[in-house]
GROMACS .gro file of N, CA and C in nm:
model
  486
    1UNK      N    1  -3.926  -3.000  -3.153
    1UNK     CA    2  -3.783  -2.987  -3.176
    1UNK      C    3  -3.739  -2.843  -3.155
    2UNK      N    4  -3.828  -2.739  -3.172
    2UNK     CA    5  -3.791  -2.632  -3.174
    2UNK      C    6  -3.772  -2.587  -3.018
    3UNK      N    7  -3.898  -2.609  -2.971
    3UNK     CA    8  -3.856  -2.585  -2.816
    3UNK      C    9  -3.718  -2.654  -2.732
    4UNK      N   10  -3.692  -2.733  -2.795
    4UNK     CA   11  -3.582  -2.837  -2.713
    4UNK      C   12  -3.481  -2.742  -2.706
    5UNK      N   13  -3.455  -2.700  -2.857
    5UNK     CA   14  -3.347  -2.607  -2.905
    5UNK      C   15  -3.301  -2.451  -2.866
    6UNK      N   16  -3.465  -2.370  -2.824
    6UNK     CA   17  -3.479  -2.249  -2.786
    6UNK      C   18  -3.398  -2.270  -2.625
    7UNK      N   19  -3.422  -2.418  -2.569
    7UNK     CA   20  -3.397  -2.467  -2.414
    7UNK      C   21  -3.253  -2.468  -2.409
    8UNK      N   22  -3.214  -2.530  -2.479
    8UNK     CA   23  -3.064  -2.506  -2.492
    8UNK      C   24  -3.011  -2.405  -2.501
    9UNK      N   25  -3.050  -2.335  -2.596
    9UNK     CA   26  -2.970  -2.188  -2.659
    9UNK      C   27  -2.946  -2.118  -2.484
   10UNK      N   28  -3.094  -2.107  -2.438
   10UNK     CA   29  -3.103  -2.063  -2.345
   10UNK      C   30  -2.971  -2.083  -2.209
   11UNK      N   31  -2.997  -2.180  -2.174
   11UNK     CA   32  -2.905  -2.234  -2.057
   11UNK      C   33  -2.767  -2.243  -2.120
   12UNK      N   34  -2.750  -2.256  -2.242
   12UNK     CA   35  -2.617  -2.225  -2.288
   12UNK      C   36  -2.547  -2.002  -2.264
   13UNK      N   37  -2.650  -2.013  -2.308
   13UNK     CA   38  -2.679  -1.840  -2.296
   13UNK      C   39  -2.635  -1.810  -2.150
   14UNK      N   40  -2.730  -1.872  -2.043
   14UNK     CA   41  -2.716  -1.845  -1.897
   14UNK      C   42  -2.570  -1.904  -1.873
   15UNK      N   43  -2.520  -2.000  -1.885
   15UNK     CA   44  -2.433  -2.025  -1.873
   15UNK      C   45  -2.291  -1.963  -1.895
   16UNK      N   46  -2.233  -1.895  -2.039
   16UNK     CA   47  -2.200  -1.797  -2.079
   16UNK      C   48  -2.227  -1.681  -2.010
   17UNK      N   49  -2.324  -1.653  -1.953
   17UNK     CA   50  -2.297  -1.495  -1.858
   17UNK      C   51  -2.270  -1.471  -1.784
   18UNK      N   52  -2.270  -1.644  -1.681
   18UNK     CA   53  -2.244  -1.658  -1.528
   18UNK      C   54  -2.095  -1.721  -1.543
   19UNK      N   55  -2.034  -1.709  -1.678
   19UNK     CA   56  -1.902  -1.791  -1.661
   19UNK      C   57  -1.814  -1.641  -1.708
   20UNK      N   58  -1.877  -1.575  -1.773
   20UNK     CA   59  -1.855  -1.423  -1.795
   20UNK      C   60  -1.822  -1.296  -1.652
   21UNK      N   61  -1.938  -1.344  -1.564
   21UNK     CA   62  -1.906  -1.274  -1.474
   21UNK      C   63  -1.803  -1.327  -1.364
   22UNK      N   64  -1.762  -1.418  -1.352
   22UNK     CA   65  -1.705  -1.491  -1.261
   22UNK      C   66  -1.789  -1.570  -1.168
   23UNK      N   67  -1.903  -1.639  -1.229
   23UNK     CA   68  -1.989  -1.705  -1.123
   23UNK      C   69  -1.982  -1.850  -1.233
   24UNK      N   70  -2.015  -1.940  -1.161
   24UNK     CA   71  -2.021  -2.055  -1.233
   24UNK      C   72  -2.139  -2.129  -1.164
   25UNK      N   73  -2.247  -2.175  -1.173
   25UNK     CA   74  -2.365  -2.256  -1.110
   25UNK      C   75  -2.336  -2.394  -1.153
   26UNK      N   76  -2.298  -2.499  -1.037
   26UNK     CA   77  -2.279  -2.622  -1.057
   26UNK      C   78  -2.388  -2.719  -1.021
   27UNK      N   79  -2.381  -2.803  -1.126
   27UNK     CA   80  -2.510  -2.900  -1.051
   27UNK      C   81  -2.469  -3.052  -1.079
   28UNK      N   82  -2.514  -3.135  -0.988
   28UNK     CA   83  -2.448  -3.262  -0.970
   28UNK      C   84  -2.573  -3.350  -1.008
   29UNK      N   85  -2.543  -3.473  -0.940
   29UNK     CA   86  -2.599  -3.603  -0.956
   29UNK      C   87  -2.773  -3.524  -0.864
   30UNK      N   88  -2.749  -3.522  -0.837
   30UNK     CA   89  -2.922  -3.447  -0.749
   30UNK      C   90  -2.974  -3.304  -0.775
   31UNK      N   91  -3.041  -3.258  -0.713
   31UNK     CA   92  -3.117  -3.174  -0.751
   31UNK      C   93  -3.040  -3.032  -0.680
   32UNK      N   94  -2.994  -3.032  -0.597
   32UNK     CA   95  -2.868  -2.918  -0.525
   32UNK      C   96  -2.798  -2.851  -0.639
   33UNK      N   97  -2.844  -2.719  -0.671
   33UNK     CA   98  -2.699  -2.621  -0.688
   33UNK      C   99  -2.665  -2.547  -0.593
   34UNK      N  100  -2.516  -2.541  -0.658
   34UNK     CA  101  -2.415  -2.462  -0.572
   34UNK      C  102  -2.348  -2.348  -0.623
   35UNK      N  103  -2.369  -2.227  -0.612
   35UNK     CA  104  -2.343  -2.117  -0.660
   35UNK      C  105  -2.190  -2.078  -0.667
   36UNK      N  106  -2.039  -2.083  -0.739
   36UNK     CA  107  -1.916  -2.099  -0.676
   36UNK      C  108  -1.858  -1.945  -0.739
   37UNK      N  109  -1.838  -1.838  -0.691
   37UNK     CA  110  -1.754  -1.730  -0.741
   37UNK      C  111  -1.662  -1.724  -0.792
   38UNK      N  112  -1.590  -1.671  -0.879
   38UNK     CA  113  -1.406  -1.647  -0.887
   38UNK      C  114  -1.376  -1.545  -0.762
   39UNK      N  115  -1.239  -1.564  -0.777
   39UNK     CA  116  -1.142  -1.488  -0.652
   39UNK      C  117  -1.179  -1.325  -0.676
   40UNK      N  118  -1.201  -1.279  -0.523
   40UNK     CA  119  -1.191  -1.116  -0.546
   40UNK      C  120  -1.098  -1.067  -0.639
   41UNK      N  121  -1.086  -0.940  -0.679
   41UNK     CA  122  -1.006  -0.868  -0.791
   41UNK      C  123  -0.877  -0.841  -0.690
   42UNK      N  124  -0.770  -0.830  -0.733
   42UNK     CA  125  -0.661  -0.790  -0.658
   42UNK      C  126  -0.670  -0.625  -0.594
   43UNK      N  127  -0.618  -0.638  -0.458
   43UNK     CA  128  -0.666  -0.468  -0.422
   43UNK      C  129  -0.539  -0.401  -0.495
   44UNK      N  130  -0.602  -0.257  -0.497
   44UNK     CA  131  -0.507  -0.212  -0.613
   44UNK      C  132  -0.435  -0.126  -0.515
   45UNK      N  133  -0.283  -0.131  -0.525
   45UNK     CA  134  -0.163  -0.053  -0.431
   45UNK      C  135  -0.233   0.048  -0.430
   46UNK      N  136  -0.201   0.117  -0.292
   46UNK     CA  137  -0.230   0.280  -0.247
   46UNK      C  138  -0.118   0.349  -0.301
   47UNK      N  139  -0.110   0.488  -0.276
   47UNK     CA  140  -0.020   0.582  -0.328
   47UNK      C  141   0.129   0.562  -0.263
   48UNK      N  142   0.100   0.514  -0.114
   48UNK     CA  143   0.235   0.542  -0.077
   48UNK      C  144   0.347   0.327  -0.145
   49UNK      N  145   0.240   0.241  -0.153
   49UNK     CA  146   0.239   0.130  -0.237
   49UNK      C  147   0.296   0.153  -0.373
   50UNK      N  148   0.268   0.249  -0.432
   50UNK     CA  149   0.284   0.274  -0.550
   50UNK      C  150   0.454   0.344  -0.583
   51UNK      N  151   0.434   0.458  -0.461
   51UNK     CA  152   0.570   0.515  -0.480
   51UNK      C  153   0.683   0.441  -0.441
   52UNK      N  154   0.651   0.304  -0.331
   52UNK     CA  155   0.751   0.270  -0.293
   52UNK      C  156   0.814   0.188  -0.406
   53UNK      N  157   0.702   0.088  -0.479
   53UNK     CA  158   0.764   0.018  -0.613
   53UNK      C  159   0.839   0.079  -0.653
   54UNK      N  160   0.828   0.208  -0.681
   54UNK     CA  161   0.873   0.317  -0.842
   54UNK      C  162   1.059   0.319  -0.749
   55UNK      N  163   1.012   0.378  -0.622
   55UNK     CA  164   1.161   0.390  -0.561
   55UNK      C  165   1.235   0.254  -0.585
   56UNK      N  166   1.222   0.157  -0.544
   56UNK     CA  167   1.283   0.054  -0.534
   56UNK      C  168   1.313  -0.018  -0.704
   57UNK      N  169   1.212   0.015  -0.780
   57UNK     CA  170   1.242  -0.006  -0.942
   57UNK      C  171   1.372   0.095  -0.955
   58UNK      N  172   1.395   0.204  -0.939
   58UNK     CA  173   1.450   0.305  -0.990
   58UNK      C  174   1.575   0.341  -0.881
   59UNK      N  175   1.559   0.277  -0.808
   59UNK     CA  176   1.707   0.384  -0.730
   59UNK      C  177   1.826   0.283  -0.761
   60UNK      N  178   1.931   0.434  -0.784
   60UNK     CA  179   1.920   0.567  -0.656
   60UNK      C  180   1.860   0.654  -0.706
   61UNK      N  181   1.826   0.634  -0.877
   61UNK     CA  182   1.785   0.758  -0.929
   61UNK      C  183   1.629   0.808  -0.926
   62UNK      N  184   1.595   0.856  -0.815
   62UNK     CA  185   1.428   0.892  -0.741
   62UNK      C  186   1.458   1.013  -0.684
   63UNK      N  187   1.362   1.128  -0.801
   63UNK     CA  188   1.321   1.237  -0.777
   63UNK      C  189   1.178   1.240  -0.637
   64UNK      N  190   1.205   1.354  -0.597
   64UNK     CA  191   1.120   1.366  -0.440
   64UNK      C  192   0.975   1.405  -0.544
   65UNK      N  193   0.882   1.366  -0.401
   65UNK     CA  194   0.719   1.327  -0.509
   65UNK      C  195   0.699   1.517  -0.470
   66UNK      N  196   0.549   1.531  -0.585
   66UNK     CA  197   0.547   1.675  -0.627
   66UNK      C  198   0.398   1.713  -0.501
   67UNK      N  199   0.408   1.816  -0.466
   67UNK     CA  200   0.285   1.809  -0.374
   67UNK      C  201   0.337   1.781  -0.214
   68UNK      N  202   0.236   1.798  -0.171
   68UNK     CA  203   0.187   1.742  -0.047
   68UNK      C  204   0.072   1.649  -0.034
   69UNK      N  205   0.096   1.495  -0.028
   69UNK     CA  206  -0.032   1.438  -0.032
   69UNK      C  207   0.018   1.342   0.160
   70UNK      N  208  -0.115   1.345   0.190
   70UNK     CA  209  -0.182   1.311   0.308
   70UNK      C  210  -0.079   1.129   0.375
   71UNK      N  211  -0.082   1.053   0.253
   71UNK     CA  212  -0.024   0.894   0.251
   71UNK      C  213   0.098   0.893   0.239
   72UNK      N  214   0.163   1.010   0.164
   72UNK     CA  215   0.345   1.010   0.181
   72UNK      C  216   0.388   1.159   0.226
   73UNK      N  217   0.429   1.144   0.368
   73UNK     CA  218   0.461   1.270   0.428
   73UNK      C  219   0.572   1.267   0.457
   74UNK      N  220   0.684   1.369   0.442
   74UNK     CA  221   0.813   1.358   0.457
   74UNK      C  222   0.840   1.319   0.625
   75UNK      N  223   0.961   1.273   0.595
   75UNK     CA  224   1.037   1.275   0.771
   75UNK      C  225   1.145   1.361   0.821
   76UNK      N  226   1.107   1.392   0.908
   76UNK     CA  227   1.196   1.504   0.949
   76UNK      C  228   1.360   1.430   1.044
   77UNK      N  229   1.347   1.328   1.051
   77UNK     CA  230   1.447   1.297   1.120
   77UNK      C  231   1.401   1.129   1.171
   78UNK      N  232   1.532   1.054   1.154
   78UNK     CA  233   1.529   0.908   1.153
   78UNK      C  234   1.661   0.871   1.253
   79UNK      N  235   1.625   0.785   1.340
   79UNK     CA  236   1.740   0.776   1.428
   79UNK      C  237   1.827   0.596   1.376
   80UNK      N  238   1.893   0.611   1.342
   80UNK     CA  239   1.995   0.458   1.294
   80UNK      C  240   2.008   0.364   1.403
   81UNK      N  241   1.980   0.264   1.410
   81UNK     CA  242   2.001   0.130   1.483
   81UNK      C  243   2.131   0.114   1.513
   82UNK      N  244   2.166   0.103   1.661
   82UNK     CA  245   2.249   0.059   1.719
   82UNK      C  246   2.339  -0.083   1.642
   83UNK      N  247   2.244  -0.146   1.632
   83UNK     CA  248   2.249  -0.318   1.564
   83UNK      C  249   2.190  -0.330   1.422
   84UNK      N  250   2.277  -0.395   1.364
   84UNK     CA  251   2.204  -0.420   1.256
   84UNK      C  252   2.127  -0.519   1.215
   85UNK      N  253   2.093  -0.617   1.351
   85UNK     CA  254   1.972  -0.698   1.320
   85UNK      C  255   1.827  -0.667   1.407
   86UNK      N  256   1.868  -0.531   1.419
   86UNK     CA  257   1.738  -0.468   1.448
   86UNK      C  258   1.633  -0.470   1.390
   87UNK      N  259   1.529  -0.474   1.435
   87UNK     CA  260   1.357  -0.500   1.351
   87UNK      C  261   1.292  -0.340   1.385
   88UNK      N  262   1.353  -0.196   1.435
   88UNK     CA  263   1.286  -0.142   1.438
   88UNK      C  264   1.332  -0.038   1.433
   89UNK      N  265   1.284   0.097   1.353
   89UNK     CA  266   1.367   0.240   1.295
   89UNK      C  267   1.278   0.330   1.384
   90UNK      N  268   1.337   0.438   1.417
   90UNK     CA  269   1.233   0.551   1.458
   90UNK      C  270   1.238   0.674   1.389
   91UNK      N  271   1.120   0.674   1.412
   91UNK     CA  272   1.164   0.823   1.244
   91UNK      C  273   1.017   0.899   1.314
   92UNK      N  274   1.082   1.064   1.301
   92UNK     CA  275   1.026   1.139   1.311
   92UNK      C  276   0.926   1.220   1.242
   93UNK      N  277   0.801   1.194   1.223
   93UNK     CA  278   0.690   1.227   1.115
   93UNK      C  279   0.681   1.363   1.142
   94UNK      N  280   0.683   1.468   1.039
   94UNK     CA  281   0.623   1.578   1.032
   94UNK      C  282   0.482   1.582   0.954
   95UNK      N  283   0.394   1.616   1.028
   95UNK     CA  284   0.246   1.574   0.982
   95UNK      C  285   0.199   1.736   1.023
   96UNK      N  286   0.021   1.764   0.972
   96UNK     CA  287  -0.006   1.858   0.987
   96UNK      C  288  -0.064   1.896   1.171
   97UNK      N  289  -0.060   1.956   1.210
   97UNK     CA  290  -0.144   2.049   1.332
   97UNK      C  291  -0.271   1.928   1.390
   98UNK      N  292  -0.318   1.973   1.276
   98UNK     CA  293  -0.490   1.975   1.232
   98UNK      C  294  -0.497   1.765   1.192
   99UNK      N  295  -0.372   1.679   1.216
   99UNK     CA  296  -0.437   1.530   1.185
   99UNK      C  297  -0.454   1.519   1.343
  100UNK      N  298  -0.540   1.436   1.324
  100UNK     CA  299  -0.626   1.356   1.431
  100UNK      C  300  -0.544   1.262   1.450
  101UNK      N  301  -0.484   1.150   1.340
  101UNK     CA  302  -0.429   1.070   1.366
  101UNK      C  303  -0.320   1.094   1.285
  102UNK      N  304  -0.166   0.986   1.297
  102UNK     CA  305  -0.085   0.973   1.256
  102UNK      C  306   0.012   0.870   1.228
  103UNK      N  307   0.125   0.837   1.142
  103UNK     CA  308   0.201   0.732   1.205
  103UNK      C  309   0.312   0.708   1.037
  104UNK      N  310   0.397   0.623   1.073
  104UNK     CA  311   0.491   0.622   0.990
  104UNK      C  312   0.454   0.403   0.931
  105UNK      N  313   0.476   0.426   0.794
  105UNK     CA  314   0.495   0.288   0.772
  105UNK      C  315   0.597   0.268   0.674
  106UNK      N  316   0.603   0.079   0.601
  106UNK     CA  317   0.728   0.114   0.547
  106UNK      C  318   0.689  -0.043   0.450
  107UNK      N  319   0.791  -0.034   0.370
  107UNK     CA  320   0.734  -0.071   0.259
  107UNK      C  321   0.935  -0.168   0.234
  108UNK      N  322   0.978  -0.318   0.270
  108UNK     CA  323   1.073  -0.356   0.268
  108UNK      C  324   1.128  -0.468   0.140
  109UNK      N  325   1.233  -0.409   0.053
  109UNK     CA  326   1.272  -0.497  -0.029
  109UNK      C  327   1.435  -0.604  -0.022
  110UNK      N  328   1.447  -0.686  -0.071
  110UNK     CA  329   1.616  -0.746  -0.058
  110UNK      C  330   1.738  -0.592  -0.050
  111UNK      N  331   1.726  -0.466  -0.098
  111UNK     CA  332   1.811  -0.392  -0.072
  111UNK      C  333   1.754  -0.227  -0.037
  112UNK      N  334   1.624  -0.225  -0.024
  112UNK     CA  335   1.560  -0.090   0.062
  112UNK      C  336   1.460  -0.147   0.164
  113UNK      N  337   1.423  -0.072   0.242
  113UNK     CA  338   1.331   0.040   0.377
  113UNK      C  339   1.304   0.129   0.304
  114UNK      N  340   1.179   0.125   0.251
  114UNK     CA  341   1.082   0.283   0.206
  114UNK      C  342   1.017   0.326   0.283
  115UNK      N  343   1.035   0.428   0.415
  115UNK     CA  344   0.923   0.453   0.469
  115UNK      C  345   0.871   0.582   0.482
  116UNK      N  346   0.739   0.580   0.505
  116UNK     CA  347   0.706   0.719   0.517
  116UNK      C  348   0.603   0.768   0.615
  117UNK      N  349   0.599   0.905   0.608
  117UNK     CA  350   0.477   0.926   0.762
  117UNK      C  351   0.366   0.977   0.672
  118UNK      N  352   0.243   0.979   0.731
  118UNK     CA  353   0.087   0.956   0.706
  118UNK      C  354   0.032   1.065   0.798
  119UNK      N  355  -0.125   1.119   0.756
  119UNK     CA  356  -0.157   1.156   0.894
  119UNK      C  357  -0.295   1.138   0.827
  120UNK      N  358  -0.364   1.180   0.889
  120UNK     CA  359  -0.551   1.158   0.844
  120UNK      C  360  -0.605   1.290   0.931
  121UNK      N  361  -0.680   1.378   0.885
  121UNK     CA  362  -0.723   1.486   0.926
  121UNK      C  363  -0.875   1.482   1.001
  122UNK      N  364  -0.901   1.527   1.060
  122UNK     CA  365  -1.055   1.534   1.137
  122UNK      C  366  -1.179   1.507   1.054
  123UNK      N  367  -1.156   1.651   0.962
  123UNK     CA  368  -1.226   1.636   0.906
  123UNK      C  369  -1.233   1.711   0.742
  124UNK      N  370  -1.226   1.716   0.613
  124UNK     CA  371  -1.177   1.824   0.483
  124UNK      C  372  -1.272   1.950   0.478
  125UNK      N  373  -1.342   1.990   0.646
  125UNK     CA  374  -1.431   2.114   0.636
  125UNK      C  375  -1.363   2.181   0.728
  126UNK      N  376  -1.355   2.316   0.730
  126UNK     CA  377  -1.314   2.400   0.820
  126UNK      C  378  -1.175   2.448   0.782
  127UNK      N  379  -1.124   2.529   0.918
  127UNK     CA  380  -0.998   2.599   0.888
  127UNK      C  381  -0.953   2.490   0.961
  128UNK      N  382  -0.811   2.527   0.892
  128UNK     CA  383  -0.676   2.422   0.978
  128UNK      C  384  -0.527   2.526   0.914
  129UNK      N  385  -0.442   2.561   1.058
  129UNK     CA  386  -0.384   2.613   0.993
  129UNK      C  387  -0.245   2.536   0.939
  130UNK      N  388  -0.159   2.565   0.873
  130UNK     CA  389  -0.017   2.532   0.821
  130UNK      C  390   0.091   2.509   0.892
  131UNK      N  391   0.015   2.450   1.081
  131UNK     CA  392   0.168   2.433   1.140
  131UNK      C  393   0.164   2.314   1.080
  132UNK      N  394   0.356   2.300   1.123
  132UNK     CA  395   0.377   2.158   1.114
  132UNK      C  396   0.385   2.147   1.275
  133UNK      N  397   0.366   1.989   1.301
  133UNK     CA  398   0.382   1.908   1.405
  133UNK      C  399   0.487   1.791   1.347
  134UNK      N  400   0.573   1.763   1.454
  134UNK     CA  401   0.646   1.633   1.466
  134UNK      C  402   0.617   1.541   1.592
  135UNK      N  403   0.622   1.417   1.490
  135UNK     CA  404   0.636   1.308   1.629
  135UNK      C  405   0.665   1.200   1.612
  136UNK      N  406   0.761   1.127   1.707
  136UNK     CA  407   0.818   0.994   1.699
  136UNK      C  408   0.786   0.917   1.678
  137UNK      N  409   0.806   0.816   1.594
  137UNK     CA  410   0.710   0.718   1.556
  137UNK      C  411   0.782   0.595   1.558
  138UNK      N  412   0.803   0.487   1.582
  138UNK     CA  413   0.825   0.324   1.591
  138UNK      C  414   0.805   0.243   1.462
  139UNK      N  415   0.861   0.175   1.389
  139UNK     CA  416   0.806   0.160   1.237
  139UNK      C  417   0.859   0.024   1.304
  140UNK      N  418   0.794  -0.106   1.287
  140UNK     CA  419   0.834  -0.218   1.309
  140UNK      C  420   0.874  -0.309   1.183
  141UNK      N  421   0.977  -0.336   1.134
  141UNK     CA  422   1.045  -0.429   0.973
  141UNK      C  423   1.004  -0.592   0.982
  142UNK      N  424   0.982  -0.616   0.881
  142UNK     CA  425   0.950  -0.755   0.879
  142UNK      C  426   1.084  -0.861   0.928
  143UNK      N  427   1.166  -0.810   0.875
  143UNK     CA  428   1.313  -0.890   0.858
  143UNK      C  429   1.389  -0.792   0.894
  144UNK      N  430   1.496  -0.824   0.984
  144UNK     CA  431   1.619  -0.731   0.989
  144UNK      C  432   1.683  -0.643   0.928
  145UNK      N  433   1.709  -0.539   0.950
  145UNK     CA  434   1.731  -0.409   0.905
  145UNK      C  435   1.891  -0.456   0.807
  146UNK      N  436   1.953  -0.521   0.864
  146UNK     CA  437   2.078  -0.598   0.803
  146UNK      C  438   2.156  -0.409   0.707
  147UNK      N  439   2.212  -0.480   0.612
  147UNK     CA  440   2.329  -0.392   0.523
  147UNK      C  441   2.201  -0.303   0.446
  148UNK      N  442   2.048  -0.255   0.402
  148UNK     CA  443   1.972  -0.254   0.364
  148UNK      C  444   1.974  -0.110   0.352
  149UNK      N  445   1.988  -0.030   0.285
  149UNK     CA  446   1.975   0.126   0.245
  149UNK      C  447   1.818   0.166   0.328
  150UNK      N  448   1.773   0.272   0.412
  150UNK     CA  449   1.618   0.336   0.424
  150UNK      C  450   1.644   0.487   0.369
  151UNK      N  451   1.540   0.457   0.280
  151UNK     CA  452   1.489   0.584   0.217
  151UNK      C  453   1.320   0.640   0.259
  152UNK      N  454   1.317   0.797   0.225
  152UNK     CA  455   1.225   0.853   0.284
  152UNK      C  456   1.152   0.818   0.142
  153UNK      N  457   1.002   0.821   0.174
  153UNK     CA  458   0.927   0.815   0.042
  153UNK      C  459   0.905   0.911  -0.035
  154UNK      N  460   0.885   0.976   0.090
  154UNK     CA  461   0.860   1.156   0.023
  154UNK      C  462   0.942   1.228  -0.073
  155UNK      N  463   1.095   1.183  -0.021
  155UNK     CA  464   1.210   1.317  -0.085
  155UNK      C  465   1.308   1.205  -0.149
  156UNK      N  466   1.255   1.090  -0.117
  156UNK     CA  467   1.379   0.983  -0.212
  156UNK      C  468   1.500   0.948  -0.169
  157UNK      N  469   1.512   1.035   0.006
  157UNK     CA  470   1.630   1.045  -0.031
  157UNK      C  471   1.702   0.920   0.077
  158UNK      N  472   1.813   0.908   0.091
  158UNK     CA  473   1.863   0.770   0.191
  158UNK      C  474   1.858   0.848   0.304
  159UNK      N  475   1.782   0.779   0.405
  159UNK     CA  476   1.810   0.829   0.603
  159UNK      C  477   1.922   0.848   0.659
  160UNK      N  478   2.019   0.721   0.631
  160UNK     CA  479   2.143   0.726   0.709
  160UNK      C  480   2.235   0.687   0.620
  161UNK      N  481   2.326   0.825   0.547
  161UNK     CA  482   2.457   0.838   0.508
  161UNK      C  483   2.573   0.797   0.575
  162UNK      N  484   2.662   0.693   0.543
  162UNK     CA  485   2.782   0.687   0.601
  162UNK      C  486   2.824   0.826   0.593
   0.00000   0.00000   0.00000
């Protein structure tokens, strides 16, 4: 009787740790298990993800972010759509010298366009100096640009003032 009981505790035990971790081991009418996971963890927003929520929670009232970080880089200049069922803004990224790569993205709600420019650097060894570089960039919108305010991510502020 005692062993029956230690058998149980046991597989009750195993059971509990694999239902703990998000694993569950199923076993049927035969001798086959099947090992079944829970869902990956949700990926957690990036920085420029993050600021765009806060803008779009909070405006108009959005102070410009503190720093210079690499994922929200100001824009130096945004050109306004002819049409307003345009799907596409061009905005001018000021990025550093020294990125390798670059580009502007954008982040769209029922009444903003958050977008901002990016750059990614070679490499975080060596010198690089403090020019700025600009360059045109193509930001493609999910849905039409319509009556929709665009704001920069960086400085908060709206692109195109009546």
């Amino acid at each position: 009787m005692r062993g029956s009981h230690l058998s149980r505790t046991r597989t009750l035990t195993t059971v509990l740790v694999l239902a703990l971790s998000g694993t569950a081991v199923l076993t049927g009418c035969g001798e086959k298990q099947q090992t079944v996971g829970s869902a990956p963890p949700p990926k957690k927003p990036d920085a420029f993800e993050q600021r765009a929520d806060q803008i779009v929670r909070h405006w108009p009232k959005v102070s410009p972010v503190t720093g210079r970080q690499q994922a929200i880089l100001p824009l130096a200049d945004a050109e306004r759509p002819k049409k307003t069922d345009a799907r596409e803004i061009t905005v001018t990224v000021g990025h550093s010298a020294c990125d390798v790569r670059f580009g502007a993205r954008s982040h769209e709600s029922k009444d903003l366009v958050v977008i901002t420019g990016w750059g990614k650097r070679k490499s975080s060894k060596g010198m690089c100096t403090e020019q700025l570089a600009t360059d045109k960039v193509k930001v493609q919108l999910k849905t039409a640009l319509g009556d929709r305010k665009v704001v920069d991510a960086a400085t908060g502020k709206e692109l195109f003032k009546n």
